[in-house]
PDB file of C-alpha atoms and ligand atoms in Angstrom:
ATOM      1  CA  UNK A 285      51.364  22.239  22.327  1.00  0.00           C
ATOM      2  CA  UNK A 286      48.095  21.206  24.310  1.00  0.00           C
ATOM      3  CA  UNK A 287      47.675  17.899  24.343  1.00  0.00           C
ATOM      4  CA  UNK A 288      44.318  16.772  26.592  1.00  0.00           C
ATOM      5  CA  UNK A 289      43.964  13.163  26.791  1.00  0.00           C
ATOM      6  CA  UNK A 290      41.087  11.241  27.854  1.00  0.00           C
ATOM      7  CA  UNK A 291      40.235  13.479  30.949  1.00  0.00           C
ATOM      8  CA  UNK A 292      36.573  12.976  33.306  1.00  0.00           C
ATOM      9  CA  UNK A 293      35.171  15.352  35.334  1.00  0.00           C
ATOM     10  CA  UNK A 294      32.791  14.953  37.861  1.00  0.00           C
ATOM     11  CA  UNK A 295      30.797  17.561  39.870  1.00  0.00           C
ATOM     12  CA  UNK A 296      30.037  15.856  42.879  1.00  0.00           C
ATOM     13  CA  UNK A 297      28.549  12.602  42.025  1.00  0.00           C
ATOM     14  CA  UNK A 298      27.403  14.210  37.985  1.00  0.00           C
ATOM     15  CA  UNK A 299      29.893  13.431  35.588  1.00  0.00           C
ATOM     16  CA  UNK A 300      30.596  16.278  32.933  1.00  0.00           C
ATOM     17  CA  UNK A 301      33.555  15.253  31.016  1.00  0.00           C
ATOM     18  CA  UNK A 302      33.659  11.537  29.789  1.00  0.00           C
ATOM     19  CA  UNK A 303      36.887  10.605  27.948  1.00  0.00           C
ATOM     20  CA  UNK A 304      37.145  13.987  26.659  1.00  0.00           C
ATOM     21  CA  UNK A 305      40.409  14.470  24.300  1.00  0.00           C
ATOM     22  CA  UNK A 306      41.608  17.460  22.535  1.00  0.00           C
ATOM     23  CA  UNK A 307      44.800  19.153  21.359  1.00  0.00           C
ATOM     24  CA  UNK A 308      45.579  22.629  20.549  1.00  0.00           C
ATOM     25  CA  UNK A 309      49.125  24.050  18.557  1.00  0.00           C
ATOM     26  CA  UNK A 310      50.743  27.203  18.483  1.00  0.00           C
ATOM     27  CA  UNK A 311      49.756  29.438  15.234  1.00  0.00           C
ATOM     28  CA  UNK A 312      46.400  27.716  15.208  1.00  0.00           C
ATOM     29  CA  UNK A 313      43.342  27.820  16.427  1.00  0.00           C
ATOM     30  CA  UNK A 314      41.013  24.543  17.817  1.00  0.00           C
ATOM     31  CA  UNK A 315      37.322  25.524  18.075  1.00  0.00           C
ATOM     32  CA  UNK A 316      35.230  23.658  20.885  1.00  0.00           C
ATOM     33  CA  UNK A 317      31.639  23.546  19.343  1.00  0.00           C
ATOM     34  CA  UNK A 318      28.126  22.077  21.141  1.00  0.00           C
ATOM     35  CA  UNK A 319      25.171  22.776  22.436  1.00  0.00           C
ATOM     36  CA  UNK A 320      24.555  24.584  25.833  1.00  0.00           C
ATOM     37  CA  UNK A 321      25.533  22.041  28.429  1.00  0.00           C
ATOM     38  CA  UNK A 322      27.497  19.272  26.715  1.00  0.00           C
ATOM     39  CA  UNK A 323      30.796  19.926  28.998  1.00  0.00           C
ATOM     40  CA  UNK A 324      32.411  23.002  27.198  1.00  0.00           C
ATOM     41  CA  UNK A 325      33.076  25.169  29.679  1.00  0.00           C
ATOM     42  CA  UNK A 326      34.037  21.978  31.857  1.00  0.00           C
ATOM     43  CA  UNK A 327      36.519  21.373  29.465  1.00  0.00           C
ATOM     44  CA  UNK A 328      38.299  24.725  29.365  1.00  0.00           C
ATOM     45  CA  UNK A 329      37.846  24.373  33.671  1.00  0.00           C
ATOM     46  CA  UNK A 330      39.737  21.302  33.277  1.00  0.00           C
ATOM     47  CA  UNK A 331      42.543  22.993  31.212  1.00  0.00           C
ATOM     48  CA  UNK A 332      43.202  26.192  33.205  1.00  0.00           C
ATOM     49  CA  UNK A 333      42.839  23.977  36.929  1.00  0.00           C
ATOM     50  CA  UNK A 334      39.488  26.048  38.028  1.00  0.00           C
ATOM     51  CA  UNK A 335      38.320  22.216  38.476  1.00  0.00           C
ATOM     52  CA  UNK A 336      40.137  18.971  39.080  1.00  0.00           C
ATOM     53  CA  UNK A 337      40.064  16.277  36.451  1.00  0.00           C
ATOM     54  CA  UNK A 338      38.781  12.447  37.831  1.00  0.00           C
ATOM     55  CA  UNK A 339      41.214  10.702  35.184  1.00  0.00           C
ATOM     56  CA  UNK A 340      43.104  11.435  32.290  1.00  0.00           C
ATOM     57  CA  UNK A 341      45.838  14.069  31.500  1.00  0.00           C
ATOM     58  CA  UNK A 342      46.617  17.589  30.130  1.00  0.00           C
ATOM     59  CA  UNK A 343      50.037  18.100  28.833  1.00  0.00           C
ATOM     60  CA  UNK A 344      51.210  21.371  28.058  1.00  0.00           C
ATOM     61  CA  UNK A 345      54.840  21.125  26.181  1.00  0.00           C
ATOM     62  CA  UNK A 346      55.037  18.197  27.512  1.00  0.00           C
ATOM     63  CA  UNK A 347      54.531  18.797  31.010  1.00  0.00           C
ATOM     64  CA  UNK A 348      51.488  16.892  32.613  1.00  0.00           C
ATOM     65  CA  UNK A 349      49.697  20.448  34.654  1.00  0.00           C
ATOM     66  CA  UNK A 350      46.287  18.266  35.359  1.00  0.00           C
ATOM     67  CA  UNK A 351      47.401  18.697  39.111  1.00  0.00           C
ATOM     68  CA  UNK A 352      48.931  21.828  38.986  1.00  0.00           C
ATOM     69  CA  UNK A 353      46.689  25.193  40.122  1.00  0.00           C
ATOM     70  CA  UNK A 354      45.423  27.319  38.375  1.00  0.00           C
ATOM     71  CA  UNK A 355      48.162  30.375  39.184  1.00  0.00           C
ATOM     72  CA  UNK A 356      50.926  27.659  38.585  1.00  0.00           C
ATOM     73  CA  UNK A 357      49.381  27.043  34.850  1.00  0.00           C
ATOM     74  CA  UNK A 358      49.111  31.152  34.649  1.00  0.00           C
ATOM     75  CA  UNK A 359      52.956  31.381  35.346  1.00  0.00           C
ATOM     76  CA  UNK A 360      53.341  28.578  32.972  1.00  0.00           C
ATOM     77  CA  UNK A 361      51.458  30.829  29.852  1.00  0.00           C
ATOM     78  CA  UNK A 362      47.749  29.589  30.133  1.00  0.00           C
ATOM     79  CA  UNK A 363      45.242  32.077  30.372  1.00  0.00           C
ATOM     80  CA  UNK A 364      41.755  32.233  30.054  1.00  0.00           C
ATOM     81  CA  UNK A 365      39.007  34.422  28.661  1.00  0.00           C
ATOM     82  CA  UNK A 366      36.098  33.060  30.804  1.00  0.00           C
ATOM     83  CA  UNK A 367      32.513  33.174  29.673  1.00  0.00           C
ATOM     84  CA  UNK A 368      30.626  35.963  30.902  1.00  0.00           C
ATOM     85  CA  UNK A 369      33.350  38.189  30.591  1.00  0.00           C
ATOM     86  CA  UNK A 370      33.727  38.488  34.332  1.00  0.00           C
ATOM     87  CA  UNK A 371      35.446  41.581  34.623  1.00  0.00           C
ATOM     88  CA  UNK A 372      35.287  43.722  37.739  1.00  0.00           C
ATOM     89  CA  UNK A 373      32.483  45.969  37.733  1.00  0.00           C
ATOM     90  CA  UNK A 374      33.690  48.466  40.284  1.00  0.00           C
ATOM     91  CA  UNK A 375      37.486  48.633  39.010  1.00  0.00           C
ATOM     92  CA  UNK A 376      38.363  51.052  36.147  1.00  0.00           C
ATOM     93  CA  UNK A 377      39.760  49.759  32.713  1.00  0.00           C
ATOM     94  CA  UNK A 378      42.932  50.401  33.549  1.00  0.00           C
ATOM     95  CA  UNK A 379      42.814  48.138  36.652  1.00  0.00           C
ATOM     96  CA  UNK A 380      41.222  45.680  35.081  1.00  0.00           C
ATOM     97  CA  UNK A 381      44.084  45.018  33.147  1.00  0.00           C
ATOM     98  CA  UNK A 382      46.139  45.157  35.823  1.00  0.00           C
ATOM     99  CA  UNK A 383      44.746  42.157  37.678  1.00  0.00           C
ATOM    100  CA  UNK A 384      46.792  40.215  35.069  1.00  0.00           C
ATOM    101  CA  UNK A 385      49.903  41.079  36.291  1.00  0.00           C
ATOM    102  CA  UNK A 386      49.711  38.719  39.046  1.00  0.00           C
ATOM    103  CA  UNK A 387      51.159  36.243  37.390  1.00  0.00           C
ATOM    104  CA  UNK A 388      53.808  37.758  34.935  1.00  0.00           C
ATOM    105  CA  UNK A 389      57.303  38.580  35.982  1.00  0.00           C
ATOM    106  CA  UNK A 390      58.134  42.232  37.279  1.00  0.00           C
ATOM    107  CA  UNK A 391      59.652  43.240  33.952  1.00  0.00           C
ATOM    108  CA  UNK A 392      56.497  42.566  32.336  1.00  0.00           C
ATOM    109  CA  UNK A 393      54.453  44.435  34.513  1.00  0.00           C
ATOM    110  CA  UNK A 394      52.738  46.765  31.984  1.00  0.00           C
ATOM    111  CA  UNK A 395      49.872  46.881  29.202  1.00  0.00           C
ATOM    112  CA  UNK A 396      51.332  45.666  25.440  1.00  0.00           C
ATOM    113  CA  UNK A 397      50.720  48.624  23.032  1.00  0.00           C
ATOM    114  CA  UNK A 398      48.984  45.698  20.506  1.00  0.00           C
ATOM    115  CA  UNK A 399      46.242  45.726  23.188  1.00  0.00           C
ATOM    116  CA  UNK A 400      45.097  48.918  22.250  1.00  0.00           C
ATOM    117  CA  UNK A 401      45.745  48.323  18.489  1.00  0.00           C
ATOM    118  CA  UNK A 402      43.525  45.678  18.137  1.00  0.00           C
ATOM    119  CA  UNK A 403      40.693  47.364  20.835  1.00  0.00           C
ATOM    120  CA  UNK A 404      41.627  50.782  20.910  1.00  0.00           C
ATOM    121  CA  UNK A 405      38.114  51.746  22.096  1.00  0.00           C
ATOM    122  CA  UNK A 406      40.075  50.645  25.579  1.00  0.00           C
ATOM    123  CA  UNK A 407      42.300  53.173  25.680  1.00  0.00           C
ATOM    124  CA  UNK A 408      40.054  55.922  25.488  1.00  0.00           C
ATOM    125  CA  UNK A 409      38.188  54.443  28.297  1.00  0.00           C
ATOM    126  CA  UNK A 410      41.182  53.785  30.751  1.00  0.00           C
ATOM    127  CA  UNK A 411      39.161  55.441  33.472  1.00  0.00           C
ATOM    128  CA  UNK A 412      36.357  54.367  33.314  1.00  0.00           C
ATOM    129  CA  UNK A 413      34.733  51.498  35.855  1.00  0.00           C
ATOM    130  CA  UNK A 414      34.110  48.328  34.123  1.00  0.00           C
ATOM    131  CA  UNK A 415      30.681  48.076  34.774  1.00  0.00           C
ATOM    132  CA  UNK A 416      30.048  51.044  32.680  1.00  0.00           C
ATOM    133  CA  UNK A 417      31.124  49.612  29.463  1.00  0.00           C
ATOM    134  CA  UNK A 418      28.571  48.193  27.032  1.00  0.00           C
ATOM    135  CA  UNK A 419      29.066  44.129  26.795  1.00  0.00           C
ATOM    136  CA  UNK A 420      30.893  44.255  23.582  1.00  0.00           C
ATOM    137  CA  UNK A 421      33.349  46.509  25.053  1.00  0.00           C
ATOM    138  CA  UNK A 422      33.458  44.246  28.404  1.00  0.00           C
ATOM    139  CA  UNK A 423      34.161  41.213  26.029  1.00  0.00           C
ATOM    140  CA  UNK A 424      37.221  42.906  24.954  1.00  0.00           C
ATOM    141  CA  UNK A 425      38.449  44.032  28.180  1.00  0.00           C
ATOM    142  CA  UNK A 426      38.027  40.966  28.930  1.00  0.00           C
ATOM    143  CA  UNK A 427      40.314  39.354  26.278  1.00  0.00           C
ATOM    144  CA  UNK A 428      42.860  42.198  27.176  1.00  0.00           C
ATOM    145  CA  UNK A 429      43.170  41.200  30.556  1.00  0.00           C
ATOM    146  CA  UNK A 430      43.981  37.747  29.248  1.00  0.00           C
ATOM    147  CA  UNK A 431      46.345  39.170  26.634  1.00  0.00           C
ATOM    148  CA  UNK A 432      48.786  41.287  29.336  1.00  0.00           C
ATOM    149  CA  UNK A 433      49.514  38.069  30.677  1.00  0.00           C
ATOM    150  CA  UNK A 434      51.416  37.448  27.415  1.00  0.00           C
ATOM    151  CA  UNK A 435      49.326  33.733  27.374  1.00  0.00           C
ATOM    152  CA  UNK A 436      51.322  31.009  25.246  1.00  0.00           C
ATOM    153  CA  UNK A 437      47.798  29.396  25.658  1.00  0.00           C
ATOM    154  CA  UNK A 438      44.769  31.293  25.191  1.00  0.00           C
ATOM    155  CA  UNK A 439      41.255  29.807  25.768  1.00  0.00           C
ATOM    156  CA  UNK A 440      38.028  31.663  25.042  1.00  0.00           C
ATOM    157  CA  UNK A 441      34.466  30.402  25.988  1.00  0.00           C
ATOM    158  CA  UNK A 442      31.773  32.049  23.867  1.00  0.00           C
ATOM    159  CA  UNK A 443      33.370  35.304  23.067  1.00  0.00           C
ATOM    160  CA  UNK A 444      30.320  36.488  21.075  1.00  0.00           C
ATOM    161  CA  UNK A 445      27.441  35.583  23.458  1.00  0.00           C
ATOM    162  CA  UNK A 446      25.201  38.372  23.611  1.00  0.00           C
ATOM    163  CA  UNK A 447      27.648  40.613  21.300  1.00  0.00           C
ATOM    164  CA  UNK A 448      26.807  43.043  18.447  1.00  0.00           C
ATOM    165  CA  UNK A 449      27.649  41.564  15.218  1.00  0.00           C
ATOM    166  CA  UNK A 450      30.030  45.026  14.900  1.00  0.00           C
ATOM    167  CA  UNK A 451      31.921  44.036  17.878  1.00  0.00           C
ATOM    168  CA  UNK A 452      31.882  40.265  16.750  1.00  0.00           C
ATOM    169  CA  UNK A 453      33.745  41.090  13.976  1.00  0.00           C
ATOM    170  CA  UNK A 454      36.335  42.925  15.634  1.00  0.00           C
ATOM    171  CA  UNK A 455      37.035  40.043  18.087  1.00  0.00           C
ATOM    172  CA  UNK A 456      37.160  37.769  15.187  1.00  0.00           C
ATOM    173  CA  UNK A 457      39.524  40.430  13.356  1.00  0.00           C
ATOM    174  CA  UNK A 458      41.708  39.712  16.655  1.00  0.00           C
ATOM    175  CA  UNK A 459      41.984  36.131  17.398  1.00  0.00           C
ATOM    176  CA  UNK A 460      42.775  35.941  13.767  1.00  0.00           C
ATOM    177  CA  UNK A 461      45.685  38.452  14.161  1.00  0.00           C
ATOM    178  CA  UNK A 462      46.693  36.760  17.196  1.00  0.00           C
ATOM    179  CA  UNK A 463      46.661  33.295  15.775  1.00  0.00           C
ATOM    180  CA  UNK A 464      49.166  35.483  13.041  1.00  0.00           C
ATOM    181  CA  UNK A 465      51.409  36.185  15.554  1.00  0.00           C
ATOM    182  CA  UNK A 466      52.569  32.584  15.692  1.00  0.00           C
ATOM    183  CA  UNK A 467      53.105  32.808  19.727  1.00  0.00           C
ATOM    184  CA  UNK A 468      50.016  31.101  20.962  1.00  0.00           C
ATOM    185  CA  UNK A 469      47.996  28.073  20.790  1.00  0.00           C
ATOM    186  CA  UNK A 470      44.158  28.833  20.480  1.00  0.00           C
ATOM    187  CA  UNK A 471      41.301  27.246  21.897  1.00  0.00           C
ATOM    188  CA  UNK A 472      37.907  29.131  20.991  1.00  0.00           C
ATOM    189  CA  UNK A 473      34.599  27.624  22.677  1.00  0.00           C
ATOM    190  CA  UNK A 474      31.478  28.840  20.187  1.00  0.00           C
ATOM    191  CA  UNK A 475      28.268  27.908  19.055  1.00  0.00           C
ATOM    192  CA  UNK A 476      28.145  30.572  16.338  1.00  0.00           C
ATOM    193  CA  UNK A 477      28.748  27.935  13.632  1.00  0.00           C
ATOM    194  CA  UNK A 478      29.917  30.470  11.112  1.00  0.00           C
ATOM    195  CA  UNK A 479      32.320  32.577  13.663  1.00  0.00           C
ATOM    196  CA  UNK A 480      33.689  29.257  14.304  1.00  0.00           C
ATOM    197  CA  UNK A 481      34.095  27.695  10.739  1.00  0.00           C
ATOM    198  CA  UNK A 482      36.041  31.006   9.618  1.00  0.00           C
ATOM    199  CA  UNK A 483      39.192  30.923  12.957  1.00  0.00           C
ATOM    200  CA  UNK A 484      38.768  26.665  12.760  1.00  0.00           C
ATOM    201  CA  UNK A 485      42.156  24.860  11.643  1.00  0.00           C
ATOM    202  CA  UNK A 486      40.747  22.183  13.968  1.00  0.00           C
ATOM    203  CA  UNK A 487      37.511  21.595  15.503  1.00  0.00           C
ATOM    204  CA  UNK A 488      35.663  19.231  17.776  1.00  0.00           C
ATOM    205  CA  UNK A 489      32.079  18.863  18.375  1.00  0.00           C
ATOM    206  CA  UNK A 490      30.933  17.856  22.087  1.00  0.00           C
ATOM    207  CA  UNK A 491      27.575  15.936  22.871  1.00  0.00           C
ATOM    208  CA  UNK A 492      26.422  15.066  26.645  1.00  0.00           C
ATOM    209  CA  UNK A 493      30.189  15.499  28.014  1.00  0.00           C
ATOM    210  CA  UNK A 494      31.539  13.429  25.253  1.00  0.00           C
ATOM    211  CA  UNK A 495      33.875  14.675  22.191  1.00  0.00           C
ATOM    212  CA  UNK A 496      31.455  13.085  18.892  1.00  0.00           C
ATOM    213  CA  UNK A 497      33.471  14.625  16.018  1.00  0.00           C
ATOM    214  CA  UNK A 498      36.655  16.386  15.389  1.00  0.00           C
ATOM    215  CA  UNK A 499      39.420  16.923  13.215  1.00  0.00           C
ATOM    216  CA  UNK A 500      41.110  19.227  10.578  1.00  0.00           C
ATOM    217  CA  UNK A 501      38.789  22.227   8.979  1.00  0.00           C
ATOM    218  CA  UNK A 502      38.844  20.351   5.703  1.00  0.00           C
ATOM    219  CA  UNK A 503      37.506  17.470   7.393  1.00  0.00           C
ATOM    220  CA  UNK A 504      34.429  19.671   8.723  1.00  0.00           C
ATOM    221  CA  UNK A 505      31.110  18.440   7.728  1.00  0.00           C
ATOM    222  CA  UNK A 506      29.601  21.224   8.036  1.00  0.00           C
ATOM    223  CA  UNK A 507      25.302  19.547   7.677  1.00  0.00           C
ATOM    224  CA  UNK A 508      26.752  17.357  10.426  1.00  0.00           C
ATOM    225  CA  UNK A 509      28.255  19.762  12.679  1.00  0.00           C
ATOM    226  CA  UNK A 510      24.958  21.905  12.626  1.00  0.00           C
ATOM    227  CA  UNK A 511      23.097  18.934  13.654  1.00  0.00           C
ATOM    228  CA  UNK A 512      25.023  18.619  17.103  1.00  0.00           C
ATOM    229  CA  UNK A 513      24.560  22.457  17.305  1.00  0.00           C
ATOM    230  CA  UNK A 514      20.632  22.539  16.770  1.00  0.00           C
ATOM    231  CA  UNK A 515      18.082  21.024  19.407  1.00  0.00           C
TER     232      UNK A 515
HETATM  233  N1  ADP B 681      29.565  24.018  39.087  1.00  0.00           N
HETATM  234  C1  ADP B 681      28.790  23.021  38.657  1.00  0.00           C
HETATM  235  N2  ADP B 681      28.208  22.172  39.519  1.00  0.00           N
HETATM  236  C2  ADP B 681      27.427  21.143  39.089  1.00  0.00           C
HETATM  237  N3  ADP B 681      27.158  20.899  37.800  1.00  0.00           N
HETATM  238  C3  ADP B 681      27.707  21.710  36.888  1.00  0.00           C
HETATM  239  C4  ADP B 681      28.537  22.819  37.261  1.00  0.00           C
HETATM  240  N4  ADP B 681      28.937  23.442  36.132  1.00  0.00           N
HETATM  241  C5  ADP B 681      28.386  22.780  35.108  1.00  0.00           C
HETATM  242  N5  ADP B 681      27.641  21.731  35.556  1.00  0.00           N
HETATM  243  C6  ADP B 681      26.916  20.755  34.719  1.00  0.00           C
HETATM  244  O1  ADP B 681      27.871  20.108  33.890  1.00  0.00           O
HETATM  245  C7  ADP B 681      27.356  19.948  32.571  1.00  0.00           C
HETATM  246  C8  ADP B 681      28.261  20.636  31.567  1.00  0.00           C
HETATM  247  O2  ADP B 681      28.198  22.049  31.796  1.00  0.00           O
HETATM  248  P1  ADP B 681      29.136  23.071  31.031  1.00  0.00           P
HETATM  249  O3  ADP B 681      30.515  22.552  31.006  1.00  0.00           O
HETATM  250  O4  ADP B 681      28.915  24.409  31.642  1.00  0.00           O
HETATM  251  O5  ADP B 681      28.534  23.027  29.559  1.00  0.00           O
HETATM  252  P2  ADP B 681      28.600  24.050  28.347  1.00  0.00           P
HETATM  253  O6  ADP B 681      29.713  25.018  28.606  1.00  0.00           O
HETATM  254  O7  ADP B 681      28.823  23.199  27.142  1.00  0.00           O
HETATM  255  O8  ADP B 681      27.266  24.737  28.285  1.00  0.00           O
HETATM  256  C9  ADP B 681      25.940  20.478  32.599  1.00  0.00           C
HETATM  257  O9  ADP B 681      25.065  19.401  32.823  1.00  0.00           O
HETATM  258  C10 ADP B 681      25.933  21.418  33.781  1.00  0.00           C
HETATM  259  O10 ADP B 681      24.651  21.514  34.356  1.00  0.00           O
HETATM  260 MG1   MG B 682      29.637  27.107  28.758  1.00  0.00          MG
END
């Protein structure tokens, strides 16, 4: 289990993060909602070590990692899908994928068939350079990558920005299936209210670096949720 408690970040002198708490469990999935800017993609920086946190903790199983780097939380199962995609343009698909293997043991060292069962475009395109693949098909490299490292904690941050709705569905389709699996906690940045709603079994809403609502789906107001999502 995740378990982020009370954690501020700063960028230089700025502070992103203020008191920001959160937890994520295995077979579920948390959904990180807000408008662009409120500390989202801080928050997921804070939990994967690509920034340090000024105060506060992240336990994962119990462990405190908010001083660990980021390839010592990789070894320890967290992975993330980073927003943008970020793949490497020049590399094919197939070494794309391979970039994950940094940081899983020798015996692992290879691509999990279920990658190309839930995007089998992928395997038709082995050979072909990232950069050549239309976004939606980048956004699922992209969540492959993150899968061959066999993550016990997967964070996403705005899978479906600048997707087709055909391809949104299919990533949906996944993290669902994945959630299934029962091997993984979920955390799923969005501000497509309705993506987000369907994969919630927890949510939080940020506002200005701050978490302002959260809880269980039931407990989802939805009116009230759309206001912090709306300018
Ligand atoms: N690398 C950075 N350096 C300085 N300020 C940053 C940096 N990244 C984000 N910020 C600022 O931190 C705040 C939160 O940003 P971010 O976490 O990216 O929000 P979100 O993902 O919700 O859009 C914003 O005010 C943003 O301008
Ligand atoms: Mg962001």
């Amino acid at each position: 289990m995740l378990s982020v408690e009370n954690i501020d970040l700063h960028y230089g002198a700025a502070q992103a993060l203020k008191n920001v708490s959160l937890t994520a469990e295995v077979g579920k999935v948390t959904c990180l909602m807000g408008r662009n800017g409120v500390g989202k993609t801080s928050t997921l920086r804070a939990i994967v070590g690509q920034h340090g946190v000024s105060s506060g903790k992240i336990l994962w199983n119990g462990e405190d990692v908010s001083r660990l780097a980021p390839h010592a939380r990789a070894k320890r199962g967290i992975a993330i899908v980073p927003q943008g995609r970020e793949i490497f343009p020049l590399l094919s698909v197939k070494e794309n994928l391979e970039t994950g293997y940094a940081c899983v043991d020798r015996k692992d060292r290879n691509v999990p068939d279920t990658i190309f069962e839930l995007f089998p475009v992928l395997k038709s395109m082995l050979g072909r350079r990232g950069g050549d693949l239309s976004g939606g098909q980048q956004q699922q490299l992209a969540i492959a990558r993150a899968l061959v490292t066999r993550p016990k904690l997967l964070v996403l941050d705005e899978p479906t920005e600048g997707i087709q709705p055909s391809i949104i569905k299919d990533i949906g389709r996944a993290i669902e299936w994945l959630r299934d699996q029962g091997t993984m906690a979920i955390v799923l940045v969005e501000q497509y209210f309705e993506f987000a709603r369907d994969l919630a079994d927890q949510f939080a809403v940020m506002d200005r670096g701050e978490v302002v609502m959260a809880g269980a789906r039931a407990d989802l107001n939805e009116e009230e949720v759309r206001r912090h999502l709306t300018v």
